[in-house]
XYZ file of C-alpha atoms in Angstrom:
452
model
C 126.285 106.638 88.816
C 126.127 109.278 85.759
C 129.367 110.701 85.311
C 130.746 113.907 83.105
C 134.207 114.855 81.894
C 135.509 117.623 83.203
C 134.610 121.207 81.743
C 137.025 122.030 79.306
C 137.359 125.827 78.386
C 135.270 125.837 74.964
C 132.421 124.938 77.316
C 132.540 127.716 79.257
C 133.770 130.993 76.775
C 131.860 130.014 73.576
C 128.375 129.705 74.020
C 127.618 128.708 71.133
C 130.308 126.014 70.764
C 129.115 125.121 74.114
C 125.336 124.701 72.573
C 126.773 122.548 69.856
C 128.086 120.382 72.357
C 124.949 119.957 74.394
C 123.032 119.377 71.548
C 125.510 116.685 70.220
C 125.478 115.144 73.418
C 121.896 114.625 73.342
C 121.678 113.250 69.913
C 124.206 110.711 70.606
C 122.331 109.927 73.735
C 119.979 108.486 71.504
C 117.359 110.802 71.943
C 114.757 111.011 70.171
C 115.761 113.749 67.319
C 112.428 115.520 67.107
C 110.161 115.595 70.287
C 112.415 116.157 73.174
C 115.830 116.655 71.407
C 114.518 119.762 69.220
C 112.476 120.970 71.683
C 115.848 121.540 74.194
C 117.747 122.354 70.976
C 115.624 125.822 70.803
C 115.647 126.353 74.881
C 119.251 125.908 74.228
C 119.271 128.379 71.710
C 117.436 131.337 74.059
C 120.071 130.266 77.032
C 122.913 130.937 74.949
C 121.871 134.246 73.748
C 121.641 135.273 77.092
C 124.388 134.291 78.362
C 126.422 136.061 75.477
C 124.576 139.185 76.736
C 125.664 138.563 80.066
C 129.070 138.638 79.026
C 129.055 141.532 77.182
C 126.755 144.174 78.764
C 126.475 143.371 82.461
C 127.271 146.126 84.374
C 130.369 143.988 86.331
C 132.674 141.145 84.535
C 131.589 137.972 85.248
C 133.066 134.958 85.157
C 131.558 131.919 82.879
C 131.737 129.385 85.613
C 129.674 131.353 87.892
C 127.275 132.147 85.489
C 127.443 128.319 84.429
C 126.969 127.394 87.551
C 124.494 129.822 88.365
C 121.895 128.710 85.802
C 122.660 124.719 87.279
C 121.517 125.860 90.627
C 118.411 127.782 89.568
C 117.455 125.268 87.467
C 117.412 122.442 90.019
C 115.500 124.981 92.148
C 112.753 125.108 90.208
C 112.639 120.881 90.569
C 112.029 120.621 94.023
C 113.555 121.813 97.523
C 115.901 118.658 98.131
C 117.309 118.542 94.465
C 120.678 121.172 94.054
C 124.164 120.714 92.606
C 126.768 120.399 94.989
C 130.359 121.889 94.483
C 133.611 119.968 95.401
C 134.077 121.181 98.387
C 130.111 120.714 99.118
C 130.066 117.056 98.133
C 133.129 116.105 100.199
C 131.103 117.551 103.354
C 128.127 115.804 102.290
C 129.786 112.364 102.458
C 130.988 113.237 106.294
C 127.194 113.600 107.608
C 125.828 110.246 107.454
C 129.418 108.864 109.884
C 128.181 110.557 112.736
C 130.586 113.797 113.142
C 130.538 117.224 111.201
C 131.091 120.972 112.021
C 127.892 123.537 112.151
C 125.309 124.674 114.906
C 123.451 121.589 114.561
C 120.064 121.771 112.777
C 118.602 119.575 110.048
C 116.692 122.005 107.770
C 113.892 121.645 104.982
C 111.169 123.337 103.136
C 107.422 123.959 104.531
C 105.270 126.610 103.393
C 107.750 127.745 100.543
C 110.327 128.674 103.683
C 113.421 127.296 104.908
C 111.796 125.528 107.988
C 113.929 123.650 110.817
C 113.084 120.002 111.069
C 114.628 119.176 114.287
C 117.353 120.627 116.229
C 120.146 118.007 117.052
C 120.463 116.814 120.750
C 123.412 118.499 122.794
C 124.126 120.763 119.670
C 124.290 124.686 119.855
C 121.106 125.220 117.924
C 119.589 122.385 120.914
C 120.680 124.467 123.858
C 119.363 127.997 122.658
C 115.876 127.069 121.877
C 115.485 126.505 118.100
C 112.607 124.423 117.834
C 111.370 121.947 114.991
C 108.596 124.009 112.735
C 110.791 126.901 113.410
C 111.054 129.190 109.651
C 114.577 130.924 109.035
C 114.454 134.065 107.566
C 117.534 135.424 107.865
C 121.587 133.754 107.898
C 123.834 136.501 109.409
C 121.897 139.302 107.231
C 121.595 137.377 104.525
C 117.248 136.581 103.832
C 116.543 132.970 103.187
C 113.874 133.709 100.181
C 115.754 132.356 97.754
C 117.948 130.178 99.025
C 118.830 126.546 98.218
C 118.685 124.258 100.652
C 122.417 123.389 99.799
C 123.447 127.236 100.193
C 121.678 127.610 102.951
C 123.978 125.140 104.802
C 126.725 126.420 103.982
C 126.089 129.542 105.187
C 125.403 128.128 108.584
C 128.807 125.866 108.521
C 131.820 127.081 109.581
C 134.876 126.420 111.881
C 134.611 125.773 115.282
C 133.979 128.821 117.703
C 132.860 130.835 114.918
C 129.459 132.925 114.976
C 126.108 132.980 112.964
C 122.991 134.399 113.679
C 119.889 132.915 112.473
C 116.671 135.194 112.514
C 113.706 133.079 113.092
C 110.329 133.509 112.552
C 108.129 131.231 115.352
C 104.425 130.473 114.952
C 102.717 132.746 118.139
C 105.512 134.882 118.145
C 105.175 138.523 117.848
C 108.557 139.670 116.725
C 111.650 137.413 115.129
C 114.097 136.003 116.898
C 117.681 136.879 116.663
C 120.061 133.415 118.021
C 124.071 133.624 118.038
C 124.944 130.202 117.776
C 128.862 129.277 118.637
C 129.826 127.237 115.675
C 131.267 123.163 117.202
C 131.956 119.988 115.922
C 128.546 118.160 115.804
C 129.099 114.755 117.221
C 125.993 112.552 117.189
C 125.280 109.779 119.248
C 122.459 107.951 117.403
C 121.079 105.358 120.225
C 120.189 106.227 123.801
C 118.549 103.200 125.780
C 117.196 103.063 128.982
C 114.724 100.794 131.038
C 112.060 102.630 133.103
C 109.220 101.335 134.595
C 109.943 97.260 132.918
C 109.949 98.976 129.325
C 112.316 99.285 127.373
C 113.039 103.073 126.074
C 115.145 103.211 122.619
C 115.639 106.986 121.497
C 117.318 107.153 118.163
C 118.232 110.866 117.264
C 119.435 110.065 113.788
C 120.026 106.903 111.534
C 123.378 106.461 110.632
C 125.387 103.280 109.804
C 125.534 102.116 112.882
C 122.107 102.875 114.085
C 120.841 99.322 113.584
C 124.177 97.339 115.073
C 123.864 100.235 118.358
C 120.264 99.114 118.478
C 120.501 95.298 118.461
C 123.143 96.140 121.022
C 119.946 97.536 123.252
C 117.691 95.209 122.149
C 119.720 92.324 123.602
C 120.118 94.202 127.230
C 116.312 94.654 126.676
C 115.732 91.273 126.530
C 118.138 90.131 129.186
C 116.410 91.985 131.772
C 112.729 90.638 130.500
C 111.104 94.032 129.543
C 107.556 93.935 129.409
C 107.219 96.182 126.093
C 109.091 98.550 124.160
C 108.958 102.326 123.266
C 110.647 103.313 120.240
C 111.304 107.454 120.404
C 111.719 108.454 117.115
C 110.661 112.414 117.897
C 112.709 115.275 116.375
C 114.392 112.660 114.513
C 114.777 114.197 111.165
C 115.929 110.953 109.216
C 118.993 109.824 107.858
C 120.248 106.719 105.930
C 117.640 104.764 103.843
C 119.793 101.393 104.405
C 119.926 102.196 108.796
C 115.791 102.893 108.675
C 115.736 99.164 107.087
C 118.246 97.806 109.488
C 116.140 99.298 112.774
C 112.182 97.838 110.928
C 114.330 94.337 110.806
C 114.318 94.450 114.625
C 110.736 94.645 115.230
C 109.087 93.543 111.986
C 108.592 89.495 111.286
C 110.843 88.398 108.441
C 109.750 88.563 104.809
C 107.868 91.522 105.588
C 107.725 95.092 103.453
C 109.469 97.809 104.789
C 109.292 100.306 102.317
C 109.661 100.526 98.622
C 109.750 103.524 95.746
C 108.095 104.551 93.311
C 109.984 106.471 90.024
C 108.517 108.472 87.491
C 108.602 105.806 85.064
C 106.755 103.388 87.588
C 109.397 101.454 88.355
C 109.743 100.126 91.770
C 112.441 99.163 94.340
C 110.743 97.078 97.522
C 113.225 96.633 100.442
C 111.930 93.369 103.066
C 112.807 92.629 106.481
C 115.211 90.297 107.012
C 115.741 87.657 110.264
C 117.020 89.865 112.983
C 117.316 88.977 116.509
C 114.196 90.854 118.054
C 111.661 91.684 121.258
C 109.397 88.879 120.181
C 106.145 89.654 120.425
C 106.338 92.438 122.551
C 103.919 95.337 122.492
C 105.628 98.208 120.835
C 104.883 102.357 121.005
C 106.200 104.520 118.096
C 106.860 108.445 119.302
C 106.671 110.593 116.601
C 106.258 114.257 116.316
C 106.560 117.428 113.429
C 110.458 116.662 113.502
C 110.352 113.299 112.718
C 111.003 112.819 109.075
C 112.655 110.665 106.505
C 113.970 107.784 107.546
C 111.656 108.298 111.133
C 108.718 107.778 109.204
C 109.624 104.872 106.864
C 109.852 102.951 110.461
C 106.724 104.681 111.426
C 104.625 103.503 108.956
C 105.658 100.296 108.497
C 105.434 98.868 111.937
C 101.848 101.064 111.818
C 100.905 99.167 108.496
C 102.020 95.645 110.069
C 99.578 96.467 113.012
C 103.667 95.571 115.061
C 102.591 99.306 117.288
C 101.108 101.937 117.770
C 101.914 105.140 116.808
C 101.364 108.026 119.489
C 101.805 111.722 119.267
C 101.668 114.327 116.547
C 102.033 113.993 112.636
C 104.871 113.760 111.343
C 106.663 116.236 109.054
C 106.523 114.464 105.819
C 109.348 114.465 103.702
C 109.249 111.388 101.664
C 111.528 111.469 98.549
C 114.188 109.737 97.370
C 116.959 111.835 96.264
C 120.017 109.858 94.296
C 123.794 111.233 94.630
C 125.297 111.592 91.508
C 129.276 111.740 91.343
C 130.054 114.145 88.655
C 133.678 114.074 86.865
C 134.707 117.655 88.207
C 134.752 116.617 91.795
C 131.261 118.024 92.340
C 127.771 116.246 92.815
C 124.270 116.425 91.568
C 121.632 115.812 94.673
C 118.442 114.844 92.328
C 115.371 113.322 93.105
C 114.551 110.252 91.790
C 111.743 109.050 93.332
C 109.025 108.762 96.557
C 108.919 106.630 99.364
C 105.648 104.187 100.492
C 104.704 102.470 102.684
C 103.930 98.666 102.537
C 100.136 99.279 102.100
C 100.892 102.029 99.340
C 100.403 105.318 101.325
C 102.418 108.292 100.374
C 104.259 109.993 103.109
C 105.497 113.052 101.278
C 104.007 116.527 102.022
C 101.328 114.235 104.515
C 103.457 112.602 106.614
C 102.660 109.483 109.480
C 99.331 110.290 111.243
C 99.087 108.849 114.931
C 96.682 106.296 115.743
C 96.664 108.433 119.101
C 97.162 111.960 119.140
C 98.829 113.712 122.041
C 100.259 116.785 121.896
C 103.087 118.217 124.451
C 102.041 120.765 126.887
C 104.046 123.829 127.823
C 107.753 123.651 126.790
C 110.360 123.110 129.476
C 113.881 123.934 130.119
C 115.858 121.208 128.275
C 118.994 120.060 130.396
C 122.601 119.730 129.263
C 124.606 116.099 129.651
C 124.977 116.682 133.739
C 121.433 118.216 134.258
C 122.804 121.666 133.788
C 121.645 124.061 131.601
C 124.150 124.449 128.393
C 126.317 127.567 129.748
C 128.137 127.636 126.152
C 125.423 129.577 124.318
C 124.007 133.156 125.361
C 120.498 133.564 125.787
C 118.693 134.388 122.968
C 116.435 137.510 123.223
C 113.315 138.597 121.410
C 114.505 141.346 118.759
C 112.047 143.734 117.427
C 112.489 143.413 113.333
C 114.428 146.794 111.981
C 112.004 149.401 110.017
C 112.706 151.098 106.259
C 114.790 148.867 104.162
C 116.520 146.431 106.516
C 112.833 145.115 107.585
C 112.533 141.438 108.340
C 110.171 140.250 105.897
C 107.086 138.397 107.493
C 105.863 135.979 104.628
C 102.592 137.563 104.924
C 101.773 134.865 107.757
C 99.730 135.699 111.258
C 101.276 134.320 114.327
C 98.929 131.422 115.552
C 97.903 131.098 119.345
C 100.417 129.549 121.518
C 104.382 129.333 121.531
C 106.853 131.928 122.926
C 108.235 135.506 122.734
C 111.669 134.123 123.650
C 113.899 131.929 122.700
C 112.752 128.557 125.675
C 114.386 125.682 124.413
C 111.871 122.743 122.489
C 110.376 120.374 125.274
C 112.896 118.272 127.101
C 112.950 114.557 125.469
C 114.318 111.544 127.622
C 117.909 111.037 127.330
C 119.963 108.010 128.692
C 120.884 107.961 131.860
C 119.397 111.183 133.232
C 115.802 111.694 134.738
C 113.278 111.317 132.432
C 110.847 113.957 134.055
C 107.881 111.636 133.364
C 105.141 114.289 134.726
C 106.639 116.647 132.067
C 106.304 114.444 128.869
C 103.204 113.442 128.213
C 103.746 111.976 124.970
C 105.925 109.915 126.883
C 103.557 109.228 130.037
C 101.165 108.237 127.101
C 103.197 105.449 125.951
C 104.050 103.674 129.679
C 99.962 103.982 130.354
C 99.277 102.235 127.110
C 102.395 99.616 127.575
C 101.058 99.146 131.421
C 97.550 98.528 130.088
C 98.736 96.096 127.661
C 99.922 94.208 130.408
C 97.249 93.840 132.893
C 94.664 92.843 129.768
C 97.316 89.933 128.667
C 96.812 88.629 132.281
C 93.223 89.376 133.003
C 93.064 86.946 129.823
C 95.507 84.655 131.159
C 93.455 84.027 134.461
């Protein structure tokens, strides 16, 4: 971890002393003192002349540490969407995500097309029940535009306690008009593995890899196996990623041991390879990989590898593509530096960032339909959303200067129902789905017409 003592005041109300610092800093870095060194040394130079006209001549008083701060955030902004500088307060909520339980409205958010684009909505969340859908773009938080927002900012704007309000505008592809969503702020609990057997197969949905994503699936695995399954699907749709170390942990249970998972790449070359280790597995059984556009991260490191080690077949639509490594770094205020480091491959060397996991068989949902809440039930907790026409003069919604494409929805109808444990699976609905029990069924009668 790269640490830094805290701020003391000469770094924040003398620029120049503060430059001197910097600059000393670097040198006894051992950098290199002409090149690099002198070349910051003048960039320095310019950024401390204007913030000493900041100071002085902006219309309102300012205070250093905003400005300070300020210039952090913009200039990790300019690095990439997933880099940013977390506060204390920021960094403390970060470390809650990845056990399973935090507060919000339940979306996991990126950047596509220069916009603040929805990956996937969570399962059973607010954002879930009122329709937000993965490839969603939002354009507005409460009133606040998204243009140039952080990715960081932007969720906390949409945190918040429990019960609370926010209204996301959204701009959806086919869509005439933006959508306008109150979301009731709750406590996002996440329930990572859902496992069910339908037909002799085996269905494993994970909606998010957390630390105990791999332990919760071994725990399936073994029922799987105890009641003979004839194949396995592995639903890893709307899943928008999670913990590199869980995305190992879940290729262990279907890859043979000794075999690449995944390794990075950093700017210098160097690379980190993790392999499979012995897990207790499905044998030899055929395996089908869902993925769709919200399937990211962590969803497609599985993805490819079992689709590079020829272990399944992936079926449905590409993936979303987010494959970069981004390192937390623990600074000595309390606060944290999100930076990234380096890119993710797969074991035959393919790049999944900005590309994503192409299918080996494409199949794309049909109409959406009405997703169901844990008893069947429609989730009565959130209000309908309605289509609202954007506002004219200077409160417009701004369009990005994209045409709606053909298809989608004028309202808000929630994304298309996935399977969840222990509730109908609406097979004639989910065709991605249907897909995979054809191909597992086929499977079968081939291994015995070659038995015979």
């Amino acid at each position: 971890m790269m640490e830094q003592q805290p701020r003391r005041k000469s770094w924040v109300v003398g620029p120049m002393i503060a430059l001197a610092l910097l600059c000393g800093v670097i040198i006894g870095k051992g950098w290199e003192r002409t090149g690099h060194a002198s070349e910051t040394y003048e960039e320095l130079k310019t950024f401390s002349e204007v913030l000493n006209q900041v100071q002085k001549h902006y219309v309102d008083e300012t205070k250093p540490k905003d400005l300070i701060q300020g210039a952090i955030r913009g200039m990790l902004s300019t690095l990439d969407p997933h880099s940013a500088y977390m506060t204390p307060e920021m960094y403390k909520e970060m470390q809650v995500e990845t056990r399973g339980e935090f507060g919000g409205v339940g979306i996991q958010i990126g950047v596509k097309d220069n916009r603040l684009a929805v990956i996937a909505p969570i399962e059973g969340t607010p954002a879930y029940r009122a329709g937000i859908k993965a490839g969603d773009f939002i354009i507005k938080v409460n009133e606040d535009p998204t243009k140039d927002l952080t990715l960081m900012d932007a969720v906390q704007k949409m945190r918040g306690p429990k019960g609370s309000k926010v209204n996301l505008t959204i701009q959806r592809d086919g869509a005439t008009d933006p959508l306008v969503f109150t979301l009731v702020r709750d406590t996002i609990k996440i329930e990572s593995v859902k496992s069910k057997v339908i037909e002799n197969l085996g269905y494993v949905r994970l909606t998010q890899f957390q630390e105990a994503t791999g332990r919760d699936l071994a725990k399936a695995i073994k029922q799987f196996k105890e009641q003979k399954v004839q194949g396995a699907i592995l639903d890893l749709r709307n899943n928008p990623g999670g913990l590199l170390t869980a995305a190992v942990d879940v290729s262990e249970q279907f890859l043979p041991t000794g075999k690449l998972v995944v390794y990075t790449k950093s700017r210098e070359g160097k690379k980190d390879e993790w392999v499979a280790k012995a897990k207790d597995q499905l044998e030899d059984l055929p395996v089908i990989i869902l993925v769709n556009e919200g399937s990211a991260s962590a969803s497609e490191i599985v993805a490819g590898a079992l689709q590079d080690w020829g272990r399944g077949l992936v079926v449905g639509t590409t993936s979303f593509g987010k494959g970069s490594v981004q390192t937390i770094l623990a600074l000595g205020d309390g606060s944290g530096l999100r930076l990234t480091t380096a890119k993710y491959y797969t074991p035959k060397g393919r790049s999944i960032q900005s590309t994503g996991i192409t299918p080996d068989i494409v199949v794309k949902l049909s109409a959406p339909v009405a997703a169901k809440g844990p008893e069947g039930k429609s989730g009565d907790k959130e209000p309908e959303p309605k289509a609202v026409k954007p506002p004219t003069g200077k409160d417009a919604v701004p369009q990005n200067g994209k045409s709606p494409e053909e298809g989608g929805s004028k309202n808000g109808t929630p994304p298309p129902a996935l399977p969840e444990a222990g509730g109908e699976l609406s097979l004639e609905q989910d065709v991605q789905l249907q897909k995979a029990v054809e191909l597992l069924k086929s499977w079968k009668i081939f291994k015995e017409l070659k038995a015979s």
